[in-house]
Coordinates of C-alpha atoms in Angstrom, one line a residue:
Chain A
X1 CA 87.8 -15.9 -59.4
X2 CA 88.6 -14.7 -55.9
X3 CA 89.0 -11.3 -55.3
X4 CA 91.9 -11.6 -52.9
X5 CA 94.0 -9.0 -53.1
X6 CA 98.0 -9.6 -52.3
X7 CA 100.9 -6.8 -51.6
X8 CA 104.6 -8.1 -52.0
X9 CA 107.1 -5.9 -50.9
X10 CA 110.4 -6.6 -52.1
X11 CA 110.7 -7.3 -56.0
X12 CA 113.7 -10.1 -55.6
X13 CA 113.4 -14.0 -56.5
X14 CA 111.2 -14.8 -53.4
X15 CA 108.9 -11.8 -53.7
X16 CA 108.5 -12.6 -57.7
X17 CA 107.5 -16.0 -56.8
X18 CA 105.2 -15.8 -54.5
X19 CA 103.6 -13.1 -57.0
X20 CA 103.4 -15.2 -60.2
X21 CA 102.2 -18.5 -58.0
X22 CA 99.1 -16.3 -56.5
X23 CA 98.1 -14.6 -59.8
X24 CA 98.3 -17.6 -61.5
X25 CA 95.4 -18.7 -58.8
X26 CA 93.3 -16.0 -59.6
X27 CA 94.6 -13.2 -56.8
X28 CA 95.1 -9.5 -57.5
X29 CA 98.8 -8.7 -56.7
X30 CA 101.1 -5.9 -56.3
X31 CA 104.7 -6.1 -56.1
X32 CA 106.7 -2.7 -55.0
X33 CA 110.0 -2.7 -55.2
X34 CA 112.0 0.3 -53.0
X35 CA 114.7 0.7 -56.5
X36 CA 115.4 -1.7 -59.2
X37 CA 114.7 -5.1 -59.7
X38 CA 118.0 -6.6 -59.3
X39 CA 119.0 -3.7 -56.7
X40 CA 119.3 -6.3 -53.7
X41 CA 120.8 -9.7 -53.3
X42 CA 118.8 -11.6 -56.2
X43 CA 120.4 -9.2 -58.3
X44 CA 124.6 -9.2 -56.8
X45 CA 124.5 -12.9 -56.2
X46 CA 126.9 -15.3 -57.8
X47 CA 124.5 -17.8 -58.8
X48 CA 124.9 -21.0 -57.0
X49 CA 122.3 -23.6 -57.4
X50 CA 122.6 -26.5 -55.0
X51 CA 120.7 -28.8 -52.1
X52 CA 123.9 -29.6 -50.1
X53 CA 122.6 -28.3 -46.7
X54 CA 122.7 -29.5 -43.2
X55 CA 119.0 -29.2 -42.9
X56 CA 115.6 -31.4 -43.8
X57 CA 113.4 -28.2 -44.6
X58 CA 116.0 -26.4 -46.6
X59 CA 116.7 -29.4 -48.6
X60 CA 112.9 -29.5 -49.7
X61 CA 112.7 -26.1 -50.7
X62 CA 116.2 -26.5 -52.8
X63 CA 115.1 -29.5 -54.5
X64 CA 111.6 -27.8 -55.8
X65 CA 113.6 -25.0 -56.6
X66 CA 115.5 -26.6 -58.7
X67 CA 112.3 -28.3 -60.6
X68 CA 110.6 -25.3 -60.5
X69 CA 113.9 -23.3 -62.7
X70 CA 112.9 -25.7 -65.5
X71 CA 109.2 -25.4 -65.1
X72 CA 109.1 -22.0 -64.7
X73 CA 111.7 -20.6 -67.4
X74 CA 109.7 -22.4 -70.3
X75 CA 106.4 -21.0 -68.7
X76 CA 107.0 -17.6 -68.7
X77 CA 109.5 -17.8 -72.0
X78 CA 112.5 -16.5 -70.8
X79 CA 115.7 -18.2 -71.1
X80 CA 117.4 -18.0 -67.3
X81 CA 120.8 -18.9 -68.6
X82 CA 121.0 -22.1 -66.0
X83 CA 123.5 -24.4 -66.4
X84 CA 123.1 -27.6 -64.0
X85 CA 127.2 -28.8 -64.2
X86 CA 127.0 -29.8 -61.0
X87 CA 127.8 -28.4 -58.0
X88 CA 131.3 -29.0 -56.1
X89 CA 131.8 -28.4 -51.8
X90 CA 135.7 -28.8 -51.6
X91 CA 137.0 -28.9 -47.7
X92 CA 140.4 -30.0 -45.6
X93 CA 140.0 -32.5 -43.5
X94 CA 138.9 -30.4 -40.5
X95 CA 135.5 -30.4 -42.1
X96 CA 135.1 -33.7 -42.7
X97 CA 132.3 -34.5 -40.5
X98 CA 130.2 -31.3 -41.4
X99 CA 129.9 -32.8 -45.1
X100 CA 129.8 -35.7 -44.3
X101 CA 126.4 -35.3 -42.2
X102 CA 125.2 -33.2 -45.2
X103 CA 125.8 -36.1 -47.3
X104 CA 124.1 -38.9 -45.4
X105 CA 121.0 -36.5 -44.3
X106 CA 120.6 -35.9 -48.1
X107 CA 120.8 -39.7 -48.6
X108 CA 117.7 -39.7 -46.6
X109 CA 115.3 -37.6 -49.5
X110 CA 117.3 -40.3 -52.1
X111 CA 120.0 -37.8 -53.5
X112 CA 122.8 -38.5 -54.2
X113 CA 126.4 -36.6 -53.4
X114 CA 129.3 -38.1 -54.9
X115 CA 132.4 -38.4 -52.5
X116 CA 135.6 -37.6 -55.0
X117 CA 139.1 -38.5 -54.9
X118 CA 141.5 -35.6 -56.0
X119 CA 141.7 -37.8 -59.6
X120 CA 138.2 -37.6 -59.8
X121 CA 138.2 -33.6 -59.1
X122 CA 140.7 -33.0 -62.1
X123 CA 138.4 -35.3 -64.7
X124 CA 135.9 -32.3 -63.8
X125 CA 138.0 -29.4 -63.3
X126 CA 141.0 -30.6 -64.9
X127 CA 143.5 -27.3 -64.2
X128 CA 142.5 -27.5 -60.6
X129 CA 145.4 -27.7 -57.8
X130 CA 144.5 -31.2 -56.2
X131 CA 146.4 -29.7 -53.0
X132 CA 143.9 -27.2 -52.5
X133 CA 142.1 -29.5 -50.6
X134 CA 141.3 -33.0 -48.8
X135 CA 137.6 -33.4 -49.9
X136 CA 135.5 -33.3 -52.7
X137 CA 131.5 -33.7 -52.2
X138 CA 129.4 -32.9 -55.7
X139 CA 126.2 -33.1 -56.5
X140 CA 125.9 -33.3 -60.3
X141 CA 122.1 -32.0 -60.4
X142 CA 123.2 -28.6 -58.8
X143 CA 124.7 -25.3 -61.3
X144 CA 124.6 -22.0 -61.4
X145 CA 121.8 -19.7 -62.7
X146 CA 122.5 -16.0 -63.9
X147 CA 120.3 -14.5 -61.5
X148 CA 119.4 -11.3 -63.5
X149 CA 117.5 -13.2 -65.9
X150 CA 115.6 -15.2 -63.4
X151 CA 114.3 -12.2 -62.2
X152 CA 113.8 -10.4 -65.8
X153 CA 111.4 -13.5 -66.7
X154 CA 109.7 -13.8 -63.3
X155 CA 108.7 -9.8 -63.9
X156 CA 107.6 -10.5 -67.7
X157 CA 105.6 -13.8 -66.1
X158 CA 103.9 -11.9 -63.2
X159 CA 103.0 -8.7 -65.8
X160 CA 101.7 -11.7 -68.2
X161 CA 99.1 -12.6 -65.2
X162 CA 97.9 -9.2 -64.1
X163 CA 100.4 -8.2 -61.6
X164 CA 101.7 -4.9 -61.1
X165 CA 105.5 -4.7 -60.8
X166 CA 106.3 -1.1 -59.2
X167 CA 110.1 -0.2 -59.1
X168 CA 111.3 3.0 -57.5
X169 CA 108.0 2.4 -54.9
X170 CA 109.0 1.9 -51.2
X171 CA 106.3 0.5 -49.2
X172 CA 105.6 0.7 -45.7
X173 CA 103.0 -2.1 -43.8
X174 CA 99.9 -0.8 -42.4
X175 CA 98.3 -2.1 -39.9
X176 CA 94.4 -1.4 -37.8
X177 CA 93.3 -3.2 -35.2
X178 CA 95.5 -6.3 -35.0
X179 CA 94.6 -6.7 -39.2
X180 CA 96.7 -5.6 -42.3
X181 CA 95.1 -2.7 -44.2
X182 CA 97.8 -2.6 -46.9
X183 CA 100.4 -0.7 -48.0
X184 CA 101.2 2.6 -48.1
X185 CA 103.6 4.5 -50.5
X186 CA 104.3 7.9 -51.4
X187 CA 101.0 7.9 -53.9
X188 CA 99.0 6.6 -51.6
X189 CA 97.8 3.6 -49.7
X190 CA 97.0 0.2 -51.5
X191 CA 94.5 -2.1 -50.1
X192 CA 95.2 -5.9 -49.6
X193 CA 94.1 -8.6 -47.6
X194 CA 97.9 -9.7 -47.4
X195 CA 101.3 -8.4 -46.9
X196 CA 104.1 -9.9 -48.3
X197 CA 107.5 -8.8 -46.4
X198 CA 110.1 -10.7 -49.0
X199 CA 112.2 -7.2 -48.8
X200 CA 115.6 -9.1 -48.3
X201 CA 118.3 -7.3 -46.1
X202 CA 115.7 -4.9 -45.4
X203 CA 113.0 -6.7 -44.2
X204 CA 113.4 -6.0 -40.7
X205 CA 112.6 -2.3 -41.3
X206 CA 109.2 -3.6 -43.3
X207 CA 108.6 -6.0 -40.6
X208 CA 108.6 -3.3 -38.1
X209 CA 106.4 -0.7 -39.7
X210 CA 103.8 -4.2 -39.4
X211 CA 105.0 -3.9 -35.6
X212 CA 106.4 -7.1 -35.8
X213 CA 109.9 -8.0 -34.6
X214 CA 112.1 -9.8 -37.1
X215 CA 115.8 -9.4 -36.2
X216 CA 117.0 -10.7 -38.9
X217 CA 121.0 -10.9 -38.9
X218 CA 122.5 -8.6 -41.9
X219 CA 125.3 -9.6 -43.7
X220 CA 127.7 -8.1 -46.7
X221 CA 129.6 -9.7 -48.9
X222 CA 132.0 -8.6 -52.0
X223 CA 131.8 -10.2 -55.6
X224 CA 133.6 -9.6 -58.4
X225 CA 134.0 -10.8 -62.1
X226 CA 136.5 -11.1 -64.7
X227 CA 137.1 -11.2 -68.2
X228 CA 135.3 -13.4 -70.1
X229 CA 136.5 -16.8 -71.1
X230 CA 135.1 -19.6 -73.5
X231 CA 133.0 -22.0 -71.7
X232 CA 136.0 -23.6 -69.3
X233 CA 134.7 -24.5 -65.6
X234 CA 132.1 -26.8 -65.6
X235 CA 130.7 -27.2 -61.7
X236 CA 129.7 -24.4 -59.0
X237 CA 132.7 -24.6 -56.4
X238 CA 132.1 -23.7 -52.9
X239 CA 135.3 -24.2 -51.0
X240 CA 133.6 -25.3 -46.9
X241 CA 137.0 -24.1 -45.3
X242 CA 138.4 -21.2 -47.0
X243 CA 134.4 -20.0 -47.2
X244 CA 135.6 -19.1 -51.0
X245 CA 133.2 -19.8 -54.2
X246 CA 133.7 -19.4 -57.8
X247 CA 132.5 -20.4 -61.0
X248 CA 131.8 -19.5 -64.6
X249 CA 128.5 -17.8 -65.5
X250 CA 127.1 -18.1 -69.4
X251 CA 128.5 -14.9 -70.2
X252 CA 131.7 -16.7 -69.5
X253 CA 133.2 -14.0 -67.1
X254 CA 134.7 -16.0 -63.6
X255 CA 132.5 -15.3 -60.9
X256 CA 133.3 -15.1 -57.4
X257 CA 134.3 -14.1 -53.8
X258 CA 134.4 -14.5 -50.2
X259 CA 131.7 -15.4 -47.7
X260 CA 130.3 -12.2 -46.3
X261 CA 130.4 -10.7 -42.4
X262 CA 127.5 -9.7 -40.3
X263 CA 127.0 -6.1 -40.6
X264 CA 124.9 -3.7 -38.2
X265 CA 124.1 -1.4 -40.4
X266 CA 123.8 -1.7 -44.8
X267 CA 126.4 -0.6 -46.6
X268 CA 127.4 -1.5 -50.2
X269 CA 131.3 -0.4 -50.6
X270 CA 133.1 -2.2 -51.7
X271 CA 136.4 -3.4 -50.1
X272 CA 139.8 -4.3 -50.8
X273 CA 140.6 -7.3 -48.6
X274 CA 137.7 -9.7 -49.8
X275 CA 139.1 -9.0 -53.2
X276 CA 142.8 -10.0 -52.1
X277 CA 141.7 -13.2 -50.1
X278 CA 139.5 -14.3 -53.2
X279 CA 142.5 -13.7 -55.7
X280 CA 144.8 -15.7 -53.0
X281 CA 141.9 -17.9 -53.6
X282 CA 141.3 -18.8 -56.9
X283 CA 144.9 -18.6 -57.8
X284 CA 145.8 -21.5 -55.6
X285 CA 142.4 -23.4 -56.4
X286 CA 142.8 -22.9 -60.8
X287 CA 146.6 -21.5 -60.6
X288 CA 145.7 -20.5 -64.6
X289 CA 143.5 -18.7 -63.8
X290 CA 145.9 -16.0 -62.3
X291 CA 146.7 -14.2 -65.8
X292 CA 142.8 -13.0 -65.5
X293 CA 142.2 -9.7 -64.6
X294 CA 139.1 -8.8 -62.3
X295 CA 137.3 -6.3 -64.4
X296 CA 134.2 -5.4 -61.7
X297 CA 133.9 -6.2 -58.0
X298 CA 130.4 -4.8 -56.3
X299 CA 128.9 -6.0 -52.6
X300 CA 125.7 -7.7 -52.0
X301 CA 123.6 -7.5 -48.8
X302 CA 121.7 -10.2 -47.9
X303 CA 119.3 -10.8 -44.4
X304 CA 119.4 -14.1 -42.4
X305 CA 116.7 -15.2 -39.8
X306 CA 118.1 -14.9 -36.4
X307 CA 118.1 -19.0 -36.0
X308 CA 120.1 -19.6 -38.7
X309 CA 117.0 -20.4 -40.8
X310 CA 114.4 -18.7 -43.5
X311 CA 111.6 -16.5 -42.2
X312 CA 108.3 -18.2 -43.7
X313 CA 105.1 -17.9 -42.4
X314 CA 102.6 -16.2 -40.6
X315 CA 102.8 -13.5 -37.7
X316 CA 100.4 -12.2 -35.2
X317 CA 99.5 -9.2 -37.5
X318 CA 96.5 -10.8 -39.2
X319 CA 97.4 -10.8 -43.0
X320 CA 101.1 -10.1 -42.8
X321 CA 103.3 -12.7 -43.8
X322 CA 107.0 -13.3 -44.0
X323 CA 108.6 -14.3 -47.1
X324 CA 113.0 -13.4 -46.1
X325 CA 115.6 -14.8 -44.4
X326 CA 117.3 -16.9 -47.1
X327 CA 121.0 -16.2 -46.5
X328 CA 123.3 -17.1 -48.8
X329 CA 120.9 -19.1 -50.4
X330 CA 118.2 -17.1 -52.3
X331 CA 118.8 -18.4 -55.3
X332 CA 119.0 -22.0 -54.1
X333 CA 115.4 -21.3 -52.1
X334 CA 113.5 -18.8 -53.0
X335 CA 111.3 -19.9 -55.8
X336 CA 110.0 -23.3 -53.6
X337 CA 109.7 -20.7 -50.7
X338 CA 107.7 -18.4 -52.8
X339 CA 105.3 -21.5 -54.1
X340 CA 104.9 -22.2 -50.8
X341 CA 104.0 -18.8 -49.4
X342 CA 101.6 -18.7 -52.4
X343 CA 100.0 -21.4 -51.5
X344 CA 99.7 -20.8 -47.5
X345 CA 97.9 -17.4 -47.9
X346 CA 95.3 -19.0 -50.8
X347 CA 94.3 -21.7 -48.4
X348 CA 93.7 -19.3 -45.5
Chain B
X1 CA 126.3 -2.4 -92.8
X2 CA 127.5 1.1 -92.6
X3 CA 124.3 2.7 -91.1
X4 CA 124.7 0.2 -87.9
X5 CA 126.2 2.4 -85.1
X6 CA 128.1 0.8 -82.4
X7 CA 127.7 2.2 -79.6
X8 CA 129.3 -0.8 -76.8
X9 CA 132.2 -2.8 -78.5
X10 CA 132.6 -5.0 -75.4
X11 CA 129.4 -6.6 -75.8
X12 CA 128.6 -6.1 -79.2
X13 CA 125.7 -3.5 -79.3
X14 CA 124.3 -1.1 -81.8
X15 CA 122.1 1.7 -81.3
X16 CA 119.1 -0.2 -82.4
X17 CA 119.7 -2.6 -79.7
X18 CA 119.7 -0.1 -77.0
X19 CA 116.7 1.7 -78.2
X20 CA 114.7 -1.8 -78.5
X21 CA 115.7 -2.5 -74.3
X22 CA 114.0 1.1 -73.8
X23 CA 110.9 0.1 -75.6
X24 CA 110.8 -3.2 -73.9
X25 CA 110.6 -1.5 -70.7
X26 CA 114.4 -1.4 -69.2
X27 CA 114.0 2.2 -69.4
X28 CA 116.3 3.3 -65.9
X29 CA 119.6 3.3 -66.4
X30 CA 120.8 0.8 -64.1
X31 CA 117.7 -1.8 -65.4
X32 CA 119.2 -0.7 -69.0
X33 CA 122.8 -1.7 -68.5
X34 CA 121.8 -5.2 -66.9
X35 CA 119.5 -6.0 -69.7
X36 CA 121.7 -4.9 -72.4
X37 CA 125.0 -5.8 -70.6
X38 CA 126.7 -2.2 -71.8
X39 CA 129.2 -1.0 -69.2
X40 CA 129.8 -4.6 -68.3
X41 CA 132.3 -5.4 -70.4
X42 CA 135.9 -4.4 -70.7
X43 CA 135.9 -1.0 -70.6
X44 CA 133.2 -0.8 -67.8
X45 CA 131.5 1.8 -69.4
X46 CA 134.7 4.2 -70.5
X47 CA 133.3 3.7 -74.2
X48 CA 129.6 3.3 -74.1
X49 CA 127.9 5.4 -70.5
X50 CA 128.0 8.7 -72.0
X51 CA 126.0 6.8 -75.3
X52 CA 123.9 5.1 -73.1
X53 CA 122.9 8.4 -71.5
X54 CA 122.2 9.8 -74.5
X55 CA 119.9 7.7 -76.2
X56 CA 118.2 7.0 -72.7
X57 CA 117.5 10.7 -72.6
X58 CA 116.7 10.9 -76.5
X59 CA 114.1 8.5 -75.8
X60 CA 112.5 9.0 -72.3
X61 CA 112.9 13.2 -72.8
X62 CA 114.5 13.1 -69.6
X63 CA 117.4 15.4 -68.7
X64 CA 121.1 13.1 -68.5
X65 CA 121.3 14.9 -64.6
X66 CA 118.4 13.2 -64.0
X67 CA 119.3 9.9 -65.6
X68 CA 122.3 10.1 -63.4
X69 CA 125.4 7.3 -63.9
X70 CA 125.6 3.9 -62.8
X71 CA 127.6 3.0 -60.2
X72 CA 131.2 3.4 -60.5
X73 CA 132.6 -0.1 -59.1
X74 CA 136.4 -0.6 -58.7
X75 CA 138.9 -1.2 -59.7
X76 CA 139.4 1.5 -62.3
X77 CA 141.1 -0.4 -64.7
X78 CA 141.0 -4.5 -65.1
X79 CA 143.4 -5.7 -62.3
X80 CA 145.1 -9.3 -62.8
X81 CA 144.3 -11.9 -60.0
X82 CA 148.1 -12.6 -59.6
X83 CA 148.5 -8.9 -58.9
X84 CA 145.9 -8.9 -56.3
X85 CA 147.3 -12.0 -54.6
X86 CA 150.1 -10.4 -53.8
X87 CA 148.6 -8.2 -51.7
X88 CA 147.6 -8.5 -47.8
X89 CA 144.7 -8.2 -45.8
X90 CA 144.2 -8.1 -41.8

């Protein structure tokens, strides 16, 4: 069909998306990826999956996500290892207005977040400490994903369609006369009507070899695992005011941390006071759990748009489109974000 | 039986296994070690890099300095969350 010819750079949930949705119309894409897929955030996340979010656009893309995980991981035959037990936003008191305009803006698009007592906490999570917290809001279509698969099958889907997936390929924008020409890596430069800039915490650089300004706000944040357990915690839990999350992945291991800081510049060690607050954390929260030892703790960097919001859309470079952004939320976002990218540059 | 060489106890994988992730594709180190899950196990890869390395550069004819290591994470051995509550931070 067309012979539209698409350049993603950035090789992480968003990118992979937007790839598979515009070969899948008929385009010509590239992905390049600066390392390996799973080097940046889609690949050091903890997996949340969930719609609980203070904001109309962000709850669209997180509820196509969501029906896109169960369309997408039988269409390109990969198992994603998602488990939808719910989702669980625990608070004090101090926070009670926060979720509960979440809750009533959510009410709005018809879904529905269950208001708990502490009683109603334990039937799900029965070892939890009900004095942990005041507030329980869940949402029992949310889960956690293991994101490495995600991106595994998204790969094996886009190479199914006639994409190119290059790892260890940074890419720089180029630009002529107000138009994007391509991209240009070490072998050479590749020609495309588009540019896709879904490079994560380092799409401000990509953005500004387009000569566009993103400023998108940096942020790291440490994660760690432990041992393995049988299938134990049912729901994602996201703790509003000690900004603490954990959960159990399919591999069984106990995932989790602390929210990440706003860095200036990336940088991936790791650090010892996340670990401590999360372990002050989780022992309180599930006080068995505290027996567990923490086999493996690594940092993710992830980018946020400067308002708070996603990066999606066009720029005033003709042809060079932005595709970052996400936050903490990636894996919440990024597949709807990606459809809808997809589907922006095939109708222009 | 006997002609099945572990090579990660952790996570249960034999040689076979780890030649078969190559072949698929996972044929970097660190893409390797996600895919097949060695080195994330107990051990963190005490018991299984130097194997991985060696079959990856069996396979690929690549030299093990060129291969490299994954990334050494802490801590060095498994640390109990009680222990690490204990501890303080600013």
């Amino acid at each position: 069909m067309s012979e539209l010819k698409v350049a993603v750079i950035g090789g992480g949930i968003a990118g992979l998306s937007a790839a598979y949705f515009l070969a899948k119309s008929g385009a010509e894409v590239e992905v390049f990826e600066q390392r390996y897929l799973l080097y940046g955030a889609s690949g050091r996340n903890s997996g949340g999956l969930t719609v609980q979010f203070n904001d109309e656009e962000l709850i669209k893309l997180a509820l196509r996500s969501l029906d896109l995980y169960d369309e997408l991981q039988s269409e390109v035959k990969f198992n994603f290892l998602l488990r939808k037990d719910g989702y669980l936003k625990i608070a004090n008191k101090n926070d009670e207005a926060k979720l509960e305009s979440e809750a009533s803006l959510l009410k709005k698009f018809g879904v529905k977040i269950e208001i708990l007592n502490q009683n109603e906490v334990k039937e799900l999570v029965p070892d939890i400490n009900t004095k942990a917290f005041d507030l329980a809001y869940y949402f029992s279509k949310g889960g956690t994903v293991f994101p490495w698969p995600v991106i595994w099958g998204l790969a094996r889907g886009c190479k199914a369609l006639g994409v190119k997936v290059y790892d260890y390929t940074p890419a720089t924008v180029v630009v002529e006369n107000g138009s994007v020409k391509g991209v240009q890596t070490l072998d050479g430069l590749h020609k495309a009507d588009f540019v896709i800039n879904a490079a994560g915490a380092w799409s401000n650089e990509v953005s500004k070899s387009a000569g566009v300004e993103l400023d998108n706000k940096i942020f790291k944040e440490n994660i760690c695992v432990t041992e393995s357990l049988r299938p134990y915690l049912d729901p994602y839990i996201f703790d509003v005011s000690n900004n603490a999350y954990l959960s159990q992945s399919m591999r069984g291991e106990i995932v989790g941390g602390v929210v990440g800081r706003e860095i200036d510049q990336i940088d991936k060690k790791g650090e010892l006071d996340p670990l401590i607050r999360y372990a002050k954390f989780a022992t309180n929260l599930i006080p068995k759990l505290k027996g567990l030892s923490v086999l493996r703790q690594w940092v993710g960097v992830y980018d946020l748009g400067k308002n708070g919001k996603p990066v999606i859309g066009f720029t005033k470079v003709k042809g060079f489109v932005q595709l970052n952004g996400f936050g903490r939320h990636g894996m919440s976002l990024g597949l709807a974000a990606g459809e809808k990218v997809a589907e922006m540059v095939l109708k222009k | 039986m006997k002609d099945r060489k572990v090579v990660c106890r952790c996570e249960d994988l034999t040689e076979e296994d780890i030649i078969k992730a190559i072949e698929e594709g996972y044929d970097d180190l660190e893409s390797l070690k996600r895919y097949t899950g060695a080195t994330t196990g107990p051990c963190q890869g005490k018991g299984c890099l130097m194997h991985l390395i060696r079959i990856l550069s069996q396979k690929t004819g690549k030299k093990p300095e060129e291969i490299g290591v994954t990334t050494q994470r802490q801590p060095v051995n498994p640390v109990p969350l009680y222990v690490l509550a204990e501890g303080e931070y600013e």
